[in-house]
Short mmCIF file of C-alpha atoms in Angstrom, two decimals:
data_model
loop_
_atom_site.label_atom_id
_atom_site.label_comp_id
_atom_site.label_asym_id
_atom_site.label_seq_id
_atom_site.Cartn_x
_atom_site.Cartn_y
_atom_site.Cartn_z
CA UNK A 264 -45.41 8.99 38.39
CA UNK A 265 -44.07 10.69 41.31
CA UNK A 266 -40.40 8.69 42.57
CA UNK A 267 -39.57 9.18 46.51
CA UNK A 268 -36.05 8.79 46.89
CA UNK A 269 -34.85 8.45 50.51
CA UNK A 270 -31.45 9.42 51.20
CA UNK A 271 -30.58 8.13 54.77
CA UNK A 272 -31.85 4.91 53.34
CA UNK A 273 -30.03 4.54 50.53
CA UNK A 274 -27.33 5.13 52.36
CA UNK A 275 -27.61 2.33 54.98
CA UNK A 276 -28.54 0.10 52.02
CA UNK A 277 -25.08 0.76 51.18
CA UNK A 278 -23.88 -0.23 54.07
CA UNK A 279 -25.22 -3.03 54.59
CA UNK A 280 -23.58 -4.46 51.51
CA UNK A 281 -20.45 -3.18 52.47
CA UNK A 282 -20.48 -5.05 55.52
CA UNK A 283 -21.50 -8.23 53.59
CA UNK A 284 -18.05 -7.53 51.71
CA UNK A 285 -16.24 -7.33 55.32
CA UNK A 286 -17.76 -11.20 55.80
CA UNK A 287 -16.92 -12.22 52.79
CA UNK A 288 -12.98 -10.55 53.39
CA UNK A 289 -13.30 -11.87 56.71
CA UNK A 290 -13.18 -15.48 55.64
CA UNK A 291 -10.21 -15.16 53.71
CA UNK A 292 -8.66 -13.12 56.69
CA UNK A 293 -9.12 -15.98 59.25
CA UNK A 294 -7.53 -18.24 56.79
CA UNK A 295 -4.47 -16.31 56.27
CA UNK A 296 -4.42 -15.97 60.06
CA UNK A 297 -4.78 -20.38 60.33
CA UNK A 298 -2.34 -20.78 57.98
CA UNK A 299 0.51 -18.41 58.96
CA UNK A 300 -0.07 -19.93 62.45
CA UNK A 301 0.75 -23.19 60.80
CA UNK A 302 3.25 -22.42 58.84
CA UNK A 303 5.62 -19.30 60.69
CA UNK A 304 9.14 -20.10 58.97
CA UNK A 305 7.25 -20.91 54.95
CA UNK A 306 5.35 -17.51 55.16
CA UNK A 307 8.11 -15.80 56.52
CA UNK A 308 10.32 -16.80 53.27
CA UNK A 309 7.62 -16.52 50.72
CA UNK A 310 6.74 -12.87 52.12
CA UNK A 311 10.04 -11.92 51.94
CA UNK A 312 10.17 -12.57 47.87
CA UNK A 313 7.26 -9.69 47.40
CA UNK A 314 8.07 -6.48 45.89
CA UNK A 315 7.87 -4.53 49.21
CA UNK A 316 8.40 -1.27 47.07
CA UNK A 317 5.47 -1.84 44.72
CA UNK A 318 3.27 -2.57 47.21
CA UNK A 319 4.09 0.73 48.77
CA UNK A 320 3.66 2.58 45.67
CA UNK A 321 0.04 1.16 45.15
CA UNK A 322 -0.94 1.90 48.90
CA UNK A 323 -0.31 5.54 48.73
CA UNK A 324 -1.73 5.14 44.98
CA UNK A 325 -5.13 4.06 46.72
CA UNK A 326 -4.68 5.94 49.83
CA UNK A 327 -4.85 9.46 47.37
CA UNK A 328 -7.57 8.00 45.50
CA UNK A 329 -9.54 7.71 48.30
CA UNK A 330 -8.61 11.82 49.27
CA UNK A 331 -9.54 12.88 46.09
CA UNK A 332 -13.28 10.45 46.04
CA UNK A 333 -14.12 12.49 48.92
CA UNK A 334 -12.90 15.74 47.44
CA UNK A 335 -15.42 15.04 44.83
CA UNK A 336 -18.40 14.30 46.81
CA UNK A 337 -17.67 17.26 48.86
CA UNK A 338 -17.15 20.08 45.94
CA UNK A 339 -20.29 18.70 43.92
CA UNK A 340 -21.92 19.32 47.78
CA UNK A 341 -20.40 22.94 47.26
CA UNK A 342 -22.41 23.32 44.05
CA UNK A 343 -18.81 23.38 42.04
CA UNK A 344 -19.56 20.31 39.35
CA UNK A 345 -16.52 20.83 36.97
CA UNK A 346 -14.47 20.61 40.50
CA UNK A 347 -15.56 17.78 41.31
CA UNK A 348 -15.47 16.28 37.75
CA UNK A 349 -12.00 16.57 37.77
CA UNK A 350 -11.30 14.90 40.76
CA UNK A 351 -13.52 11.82 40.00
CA UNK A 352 -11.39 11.41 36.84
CA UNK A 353 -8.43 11.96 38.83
CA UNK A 354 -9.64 8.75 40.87
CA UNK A 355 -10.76 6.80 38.04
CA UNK A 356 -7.53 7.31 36.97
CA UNK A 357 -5.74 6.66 40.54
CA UNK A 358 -7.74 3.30 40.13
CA UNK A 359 -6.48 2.39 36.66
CA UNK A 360 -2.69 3.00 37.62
CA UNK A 361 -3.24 0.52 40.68
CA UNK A 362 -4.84 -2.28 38.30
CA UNK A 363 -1.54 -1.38 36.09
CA UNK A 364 1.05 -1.80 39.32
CA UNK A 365 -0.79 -4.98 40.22
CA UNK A 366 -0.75 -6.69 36.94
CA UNK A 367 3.32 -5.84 36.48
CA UNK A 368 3.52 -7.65 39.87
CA UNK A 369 1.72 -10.54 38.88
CA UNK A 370 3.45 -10.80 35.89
CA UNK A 371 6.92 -10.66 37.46
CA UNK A 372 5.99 -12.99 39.28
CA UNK A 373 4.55 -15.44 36.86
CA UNK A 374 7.60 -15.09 34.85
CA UNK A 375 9.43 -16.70 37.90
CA UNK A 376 7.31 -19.44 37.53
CA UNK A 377 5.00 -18.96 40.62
CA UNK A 378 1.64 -18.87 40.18
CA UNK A 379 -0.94 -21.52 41.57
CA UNK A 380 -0.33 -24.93 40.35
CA UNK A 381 2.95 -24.40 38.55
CA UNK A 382 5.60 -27.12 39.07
CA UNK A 383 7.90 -24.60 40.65
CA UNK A 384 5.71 -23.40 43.41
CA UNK A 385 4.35 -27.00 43.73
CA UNK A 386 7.91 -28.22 44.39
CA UNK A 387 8.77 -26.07 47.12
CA UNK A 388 7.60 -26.25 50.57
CA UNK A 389 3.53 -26.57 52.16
CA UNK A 390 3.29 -23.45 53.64
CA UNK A 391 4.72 -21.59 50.88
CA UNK A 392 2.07 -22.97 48.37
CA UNK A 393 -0.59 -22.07 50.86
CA UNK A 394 0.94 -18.31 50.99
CA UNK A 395 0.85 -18.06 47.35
CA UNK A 396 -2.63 -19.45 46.72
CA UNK A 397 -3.81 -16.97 49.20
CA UNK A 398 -1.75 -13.98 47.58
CA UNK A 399 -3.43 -14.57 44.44
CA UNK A 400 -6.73 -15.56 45.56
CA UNK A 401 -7.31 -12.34 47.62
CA UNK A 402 -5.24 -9.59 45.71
CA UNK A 403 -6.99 -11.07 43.18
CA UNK A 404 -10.29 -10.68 44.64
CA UNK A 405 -9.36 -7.01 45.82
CA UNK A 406 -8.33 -6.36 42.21
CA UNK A 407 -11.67 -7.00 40.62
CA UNK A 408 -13.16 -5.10 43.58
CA UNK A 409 -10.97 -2.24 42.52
CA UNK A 410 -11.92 -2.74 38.40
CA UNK A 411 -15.72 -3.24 39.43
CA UNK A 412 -14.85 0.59 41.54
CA UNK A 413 -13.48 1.94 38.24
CA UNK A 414 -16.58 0.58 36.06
CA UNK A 415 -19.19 2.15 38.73
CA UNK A 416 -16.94 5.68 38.90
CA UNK A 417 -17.16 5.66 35.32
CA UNK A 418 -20.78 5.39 35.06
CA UNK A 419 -21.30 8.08 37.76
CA UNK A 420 -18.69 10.46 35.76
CA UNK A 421 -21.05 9.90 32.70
CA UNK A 422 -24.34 10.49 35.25
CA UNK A 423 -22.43 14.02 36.13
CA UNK A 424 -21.87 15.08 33.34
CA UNK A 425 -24.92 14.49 31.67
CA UNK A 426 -26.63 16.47 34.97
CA UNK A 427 -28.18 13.14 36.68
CA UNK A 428 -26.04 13.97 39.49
CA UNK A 429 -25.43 16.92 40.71
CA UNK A 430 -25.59 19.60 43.90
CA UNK A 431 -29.54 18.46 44.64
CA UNK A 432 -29.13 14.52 44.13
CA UNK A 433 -25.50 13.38 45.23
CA UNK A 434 -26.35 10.25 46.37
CA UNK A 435 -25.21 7.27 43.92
CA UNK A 436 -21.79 9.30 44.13
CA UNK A 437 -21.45 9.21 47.73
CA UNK A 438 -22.80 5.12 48.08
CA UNK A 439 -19.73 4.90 44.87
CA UNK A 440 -17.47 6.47 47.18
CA UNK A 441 -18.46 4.39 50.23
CA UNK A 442 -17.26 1.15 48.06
CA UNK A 443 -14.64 2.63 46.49
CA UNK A 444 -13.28 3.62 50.18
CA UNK A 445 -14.12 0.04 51.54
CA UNK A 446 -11.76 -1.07 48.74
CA UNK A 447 -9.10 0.81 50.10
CA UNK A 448 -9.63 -0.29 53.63
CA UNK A 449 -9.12 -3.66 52.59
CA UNK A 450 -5.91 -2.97 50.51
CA UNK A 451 -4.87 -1.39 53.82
CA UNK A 452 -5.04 -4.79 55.93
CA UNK A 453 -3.62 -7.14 53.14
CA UNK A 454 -0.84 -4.58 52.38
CA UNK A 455 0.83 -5.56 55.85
CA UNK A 456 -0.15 -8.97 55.97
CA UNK A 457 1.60 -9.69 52.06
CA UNK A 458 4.14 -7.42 52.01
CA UNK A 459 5.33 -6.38 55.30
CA UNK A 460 4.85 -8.91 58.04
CA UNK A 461 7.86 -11.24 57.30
CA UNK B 240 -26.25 22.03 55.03
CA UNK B 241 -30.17 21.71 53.71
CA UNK B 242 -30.47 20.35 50.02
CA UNK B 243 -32.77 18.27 47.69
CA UNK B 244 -31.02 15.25 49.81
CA UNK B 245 -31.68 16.75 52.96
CA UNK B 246 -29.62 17.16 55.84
CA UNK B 247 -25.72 16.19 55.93
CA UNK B 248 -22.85 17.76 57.05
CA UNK B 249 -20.04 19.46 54.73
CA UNK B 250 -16.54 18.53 55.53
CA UNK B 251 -13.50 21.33 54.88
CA UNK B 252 -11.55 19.87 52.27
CA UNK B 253 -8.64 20.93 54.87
CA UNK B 254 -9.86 18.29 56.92
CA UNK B 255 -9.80 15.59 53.89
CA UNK B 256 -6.23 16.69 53.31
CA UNK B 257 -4.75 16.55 56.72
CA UNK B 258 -6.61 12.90 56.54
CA UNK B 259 -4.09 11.82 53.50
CA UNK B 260 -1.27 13.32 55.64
CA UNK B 261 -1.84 11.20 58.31
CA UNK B 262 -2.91 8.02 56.33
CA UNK B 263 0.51 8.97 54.52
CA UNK B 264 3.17 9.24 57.62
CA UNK B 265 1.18 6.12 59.17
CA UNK B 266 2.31 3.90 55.78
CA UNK B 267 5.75 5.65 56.16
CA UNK B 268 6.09 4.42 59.63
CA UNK B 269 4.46 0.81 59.02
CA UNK B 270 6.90 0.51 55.88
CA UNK B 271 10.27 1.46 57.67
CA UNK B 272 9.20 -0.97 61.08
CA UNK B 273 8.99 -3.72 58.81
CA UNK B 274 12.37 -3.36 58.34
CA UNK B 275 13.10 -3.92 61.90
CA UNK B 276 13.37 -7.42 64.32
CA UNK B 277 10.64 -6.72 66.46
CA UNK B 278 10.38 -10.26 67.58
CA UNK B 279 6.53 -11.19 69.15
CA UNK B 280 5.21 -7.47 68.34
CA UNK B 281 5.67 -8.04 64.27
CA UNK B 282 2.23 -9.05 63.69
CA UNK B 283 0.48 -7.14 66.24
CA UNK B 284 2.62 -3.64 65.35
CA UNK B 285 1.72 -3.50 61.54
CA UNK B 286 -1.84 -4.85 62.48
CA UNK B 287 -2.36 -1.80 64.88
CA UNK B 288 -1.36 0.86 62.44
CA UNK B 289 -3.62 -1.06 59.82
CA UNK B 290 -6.67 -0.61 62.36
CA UNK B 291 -5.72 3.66 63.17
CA UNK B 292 -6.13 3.93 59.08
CA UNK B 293 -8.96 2.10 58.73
CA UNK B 294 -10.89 3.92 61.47
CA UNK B 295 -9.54 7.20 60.01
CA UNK B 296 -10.47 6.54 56.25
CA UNK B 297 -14.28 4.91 57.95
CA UNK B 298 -14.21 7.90 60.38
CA UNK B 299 -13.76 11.04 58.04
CA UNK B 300 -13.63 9.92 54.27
CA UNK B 301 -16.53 7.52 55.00
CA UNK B 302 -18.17 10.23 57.52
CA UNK B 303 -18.97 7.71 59.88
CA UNK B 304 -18.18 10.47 62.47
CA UNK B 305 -20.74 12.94 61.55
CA UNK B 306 -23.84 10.35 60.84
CA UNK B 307 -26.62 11.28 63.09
CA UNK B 308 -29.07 8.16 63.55
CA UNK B 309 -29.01 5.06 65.88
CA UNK B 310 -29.11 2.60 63.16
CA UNK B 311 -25.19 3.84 62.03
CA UNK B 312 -24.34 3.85 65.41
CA UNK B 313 -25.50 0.14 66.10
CA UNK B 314 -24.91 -1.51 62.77
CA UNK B 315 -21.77 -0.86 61.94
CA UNK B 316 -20.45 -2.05 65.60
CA UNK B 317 -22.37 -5.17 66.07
CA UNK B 318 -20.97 -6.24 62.55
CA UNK B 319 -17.56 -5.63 63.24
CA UNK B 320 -17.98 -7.35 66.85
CA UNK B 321 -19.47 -10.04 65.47
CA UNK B 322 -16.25 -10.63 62.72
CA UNK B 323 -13.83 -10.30 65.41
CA UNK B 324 -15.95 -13.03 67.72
CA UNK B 325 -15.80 -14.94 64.71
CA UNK B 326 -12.14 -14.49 63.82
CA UNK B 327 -11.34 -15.25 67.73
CA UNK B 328 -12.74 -18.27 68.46
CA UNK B 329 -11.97 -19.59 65.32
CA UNK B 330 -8.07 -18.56 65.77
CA UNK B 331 -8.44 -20.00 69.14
CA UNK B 332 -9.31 -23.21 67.90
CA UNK B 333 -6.85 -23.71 65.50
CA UNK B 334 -4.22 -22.52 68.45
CA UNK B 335 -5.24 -24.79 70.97
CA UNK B 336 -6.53 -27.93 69.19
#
């Protein structure tokens, strides 16, 4: 049976569920935006208690990530496979270390008793309940966005180098890419709204 | 470039580099504002720089910039309009209720 794969489509496929994930993002985002409106002085104090410095280690973590995705997907273009083996490890690995920064975060934090629901938070004030519940609830979400990434890179480093991909069929690597860049653009909004924007 | 996928366009990995440089000094600069009283512009500052990286990493490491084709050109736009229509009024109501 004869398969007709059709790249441009594919592609826009991809898109389209990318853009889905903006909505979905998007929600959370005008919700953040309601709250802080409601609440200036709470989210200005709880935003002040995040690690600012961790935070800026994992955005240049996911920032490089994302140079060396597309360093991949452009030496397997250049026919040079063990090139761009490497630096699809090197992201899967970029990945890994964020998941790592994140959870020593989240633990830190837990071990300060704040975490949704615990009778710490729930004694201090509205607003800075509602900033933690959203802190949680959408790193959290952009976490397993960035484990699903490291589960699809994985597969597609197995695909290469068993040969599935390669120079003539790149594109499940590049639609991989495509997410694992949306991930990053994401990170990049809720690294300023969390961590920065006191 | 003309392969079993057909038609796309090769970017220099010079290009992808001076990408990171930029996305780098852009954190560097959003990271050492924050430190800074910038009254009414605090939100709207960090939210700017946000926007330049996002349209660089969708621009180059996304290649937004070299797809050929109406349907990128359209799509892509009309959802993002549509999420910041969405995002406005919304604000807007919870601002002047």
């Amino acid at each position: 049976m004869e398969t007709h794969k059709d790249y441009t489509s594919s592609k826009i496929g991809m898109w389209l569920f990318l853009l889905s994930e903006i909505l979905l993002f998007g929600g959370l985002f005008i919700l953040y935006a309601a709250y802080r409106y409601k609440n200036p002085v709470d989210f200005h104090h709880a935003a002040e208690e995040l690690n600012r410095i961790l935070g800026t280690l994992n955005t240049l973590v996911l920032i490089t990530s994302s140079l060396t995705m597309a360093l991949s997907l452009s030496s397997l273009q250049k026919g040079d496979r063990k090139l761009s083996i490497l630096f699809l490890m090197s992201t899967i690995f970029l990945g890994v270390l964020f998941l790592v920064i994140k959870s020593f975060e989240w633990t830190s934090k837990i071990h300060h008793d704040i975490y949704p629901n615990s009778p710490r938070l729930l004694g201090r004030y509205k607003g800075e309940v509602l900033f933690y519940g959203l802190y949680y609830a959408m790193t959290g979400l952009h976490g397993l966005h960035v484990l699903v990434g490291v589960i699809v890179l994985s597969v597609m480093m197995v695909l290469m180098i068993r040969g599935k991909i390669n120079t003539d069929r790149f594109a499940p690597l590049e639609n991989s890419g495509l997410y694992w860049h949306l991930v990053d653009i994401i990170w990049i909004f809720l690294f300023p709204l969390f961590y920065l924007i006191t | 470039m003309d392969t079993g996928e057909g038609k796309f366009h090769l970017v220099k990995y010079r290009t992808y580099i001076l990408i990171w440089m930029g996305l780098v000094i852009l954190t560097g600069i959003t990271v050492s504002l924050a430190g800074m009283n910038l009254r009414h512009l605090s939100v709207f500052i960090p939210l700017l720089i946000a926007a330049l990286k996002s349209g660089l990493v969708l621009g180059y490491f996304m290649h937004l910039k070299f797809e050929r084709g109406l349907l990128f050109k359209l799509m892509i736009p009309i959802v993002l309009t549509i999420l910041t229509i969405f995002i406005g009024l919304t604000f807007s109501d919870v601002a002047f209720r």
